[in-house]
Amino acid sequence: MTTVMVTTITDPAGGGDAALYRLLAWTSPSYPVGAYTYSHGLETAVEEGAVKNRAGLVAYVRAALGRGAGVVDGPLLAAAWRAAAADNGAALDEVAELAAAWRGTAETALESSAQGTAFASVTASAWPEPRFDALKARHPRRLVHPVAFGAAAAWSGIPLHPALFSWLGAFAANLVSAGVRLVPLGQTDGQIATAALLPFVQAATDFALVTPLDEIGTAAPMLDLFSMRHETQYTRLFRS
């Protein structure tokens, strides 16, 4: 007689299969938010010779995670998640308005708001939730990606830590994917870069969990300069 053992894989933080399924869907490259069209200034960094190889790509993404958008978007996501989990609409609206204003360049503002708008639209259609619909209606085309994601995650039973970790990991992975196309690098180099970024995604997640919004700020002026120069770059593949 043969015994068959079946193992069910669930979210280790306790959200269950349904929550994990949504998290995997929402952070998949196939989720239609248009992430593949943005490089976060990386296209100019490659064009100007600042990023030439895998090591340079890892350094760029590391800076974005640890001194740039990562140290702002992570705490914003956490604040949105906590406000949504508490059903505190006023606090959530405050986070949404602050996040909409918190961008250093026109292109990074577009990058976050356009992805947030796309995420809100497809999520409201595919995973309907009345509270999310109301949030979307209160902030038409102004919900930035981390805030929309954080609120949706809270209302879908996705615990905060995996929501943060997955969103930041997807942010890093998208920049690596852009770098693979721009430098260019091989797919194996891209995966080696992704593996090397794990501790920095973990550090950005830990930072976001404990940092209040009145203490966040960026310290990556070169990333902002690359983003500004990308606006007038003669030939380009990406929107940022």
Short mmCIF file of N, CA, C and O in Angstrom, two decimals, residues 40-41 60 67-69 103-108 218-231:
data_model
loop_
_atom_site.label_atom_id
_atom_site.label_comp_id
_atom_site.label_asym_id
_atom_site.label_seq_id
_atom_site.Cartn_x
_atom_site.Cartn_y
_atom_site.Cartn_z
N HIS A 40 13.55 54.10 -13.53
CA HIS A 40 13.94 54.86 -12.34
C HIS A 40 15.27 55.60 -12.54
O HIS A 40 16.11 55.67 -11.66
N GLY A 41 15.46 56.14 -13.74
CA GLY A 41 16.68 56.87 -14.06
C GLY A 41 17.84 55.99 -14.51
O GLY A 41 18.88 56.51 -14.93
N TYR A 60 23.42 50.39 -8.06
CA TYR A 60 22.35 51.34 -8.36
C TYR A 60 21.07 50.95 -7.64
O TYR A 60 20.42 51.79 -6.99
N ARG A 67 18.67 54.36 0.00
CA ARG A 67 18.80 55.80 0.18
C ARG A 67 17.84 56.60 -0.70
O ARG A 67 17.75 57.81 -0.57
N GLY A 68 17.15 55.90 -1.59
CA GLY A 68 16.23 56.57 -2.50
C GLY A 68 14.79 56.22 -2.23
O GLY A 68 14.32 56.27 -1.10
N ALA A 69 14.07 55.83 -3.27
CA ALA A 69 12.63 55.58 -3.17
C ALA A 69 12.29 54.51 -2.14
O ALA A 69 11.24 54.59 -1.49
N ARG A 103 7.78 63.23 -4.23
CA ARG A 103 8.60 62.78 -5.34
C ARG A 103 9.58 63.87 -5.71
O ARG A 103 9.23 65.06 -5.74
N GLY A 104 10.81 63.48 -6.03
CA GLY A 104 11.85 64.45 -6.30
C GLY A 104 11.90 64.93 -7.74
O GLY A 104 12.43 66.00 -8.01
N THR A 105 11.35 64.13 -8.67
CA THR A 105 11.41 64.51 -10.08
C THR A 105 10.07 64.21 -10.74
O THR A 105 9.27 63.42 -10.24
N ALA A 106 9.86 64.83 -11.89
CA ALA A 106 8.60 64.62 -12.62
C ALA A 106 8.46 63.16 -13.05
O ALA A 106 7.36 62.60 -13.01
N GLU A 107 9.56 62.54 -13.47
CA GLU A 107 9.46 61.18 -13.98
C GLU A 107 9.25 60.15 -12.88
O GLU A 107 8.52 59.17 -13.08
N THR A 108 9.85 60.34 -11.72
CA THR A 108 9.58 59.39 -10.64
C THR A 108 8.17 59.58 -10.10
O THR A 108 7.54 58.62 -9.62
N THR A 218 15.00 61.03 1.56
CA THR A 218 15.97 60.39 0.67
C THR A 218 17.32 61.08 0.74
O THR A 218 17.43 62.23 1.16
N ALA A 219 18.35 60.35 0.33
CA ALA A 219 19.71 60.88 0.29
C ALA A 219 20.43 60.26 -0.89
O ALA A 219 21.49 59.65 -0.75
N ALA A 220 19.84 60.40 -2.07
CA ALA A 220 20.40 59.81 -3.29
C ALA A 220 20.34 60.84 -4.42
O ALA A 220 19.61 60.66 -5.40
N PRO A 221 21.10 61.95 -4.31
CA PRO A 221 20.99 63.01 -5.30
C PRO A 221 21.36 62.57 -6.72
O PRO A 221 20.79 63.08 -7.68
N MET A 222 22.30 61.63 -6.85
CA MET A 222 22.67 61.20 -8.20
C MET A 222 21.52 60.48 -8.89
O MET A 222 21.31 60.65 -10.11
N LEU A 223 20.74 59.72 -8.14
CA LEU A 223 19.59 59.06 -8.74
C LEU A 223 18.58 60.09 -9.24
O LEU A 223 18.00 59.94 -10.32
N ASP A 224 18.38 61.16 -8.46
CA ASP A 224 17.48 62.23 -8.89
C ASP A 224 18.03 62.93 -10.13
O ASP A 224 17.28 63.29 -11.05
N LEU A 225 19.34 63.15 -10.17
CA LEU A 225 19.93 63.81 -11.33
C LEU A 225 19.80 62.95 -12.59
O LEU A 225 19.51 63.46 -13.67
N PHE A 226 20.02 61.65 -12.44
CA PHE A 226 19.83 60.76 -13.59
C PHE A 226 18.38 60.83 -14.07
O PHE A 226 18.11 60.85 -15.27
N SER A 227 17.45 60.85 -13.12
CA SER A 227 16.04 60.93 -13.48
C SER A 227 15.72 62.23 -14.20
O SER A 227 14.99 62.24 -15.21
N MET A 228 16.27 63.35 -13.72
CA MET A 228 16.02 64.64 -14.37
C MET A 228 16.60 64.67 -15.78
O MET A 228 15.96 65.18 -16.72
N ARG A 229 17.80 64.13 -15.94
CA ARG A 229 18.43 64.15 -17.26
C ARG A 229 17.73 63.20 -18.22
O ARG A 229 17.77 63.41 -19.45
N HIS A 230 17.07 62.18 -17.68
CA HIS A 230 16.36 61.26 -18.55
C HIS A 230 15.21 61.95 -19.27
O HIS A 230 14.86 61.55 -20.40
N GLU A 231 14.65 62.98 -18.67
CA GLU A 231 13.53 63.69 -19.30
C GLU A 231 13.90 64.24 -20.67
O GLU A 231 13.04 64.34 -21.56
#
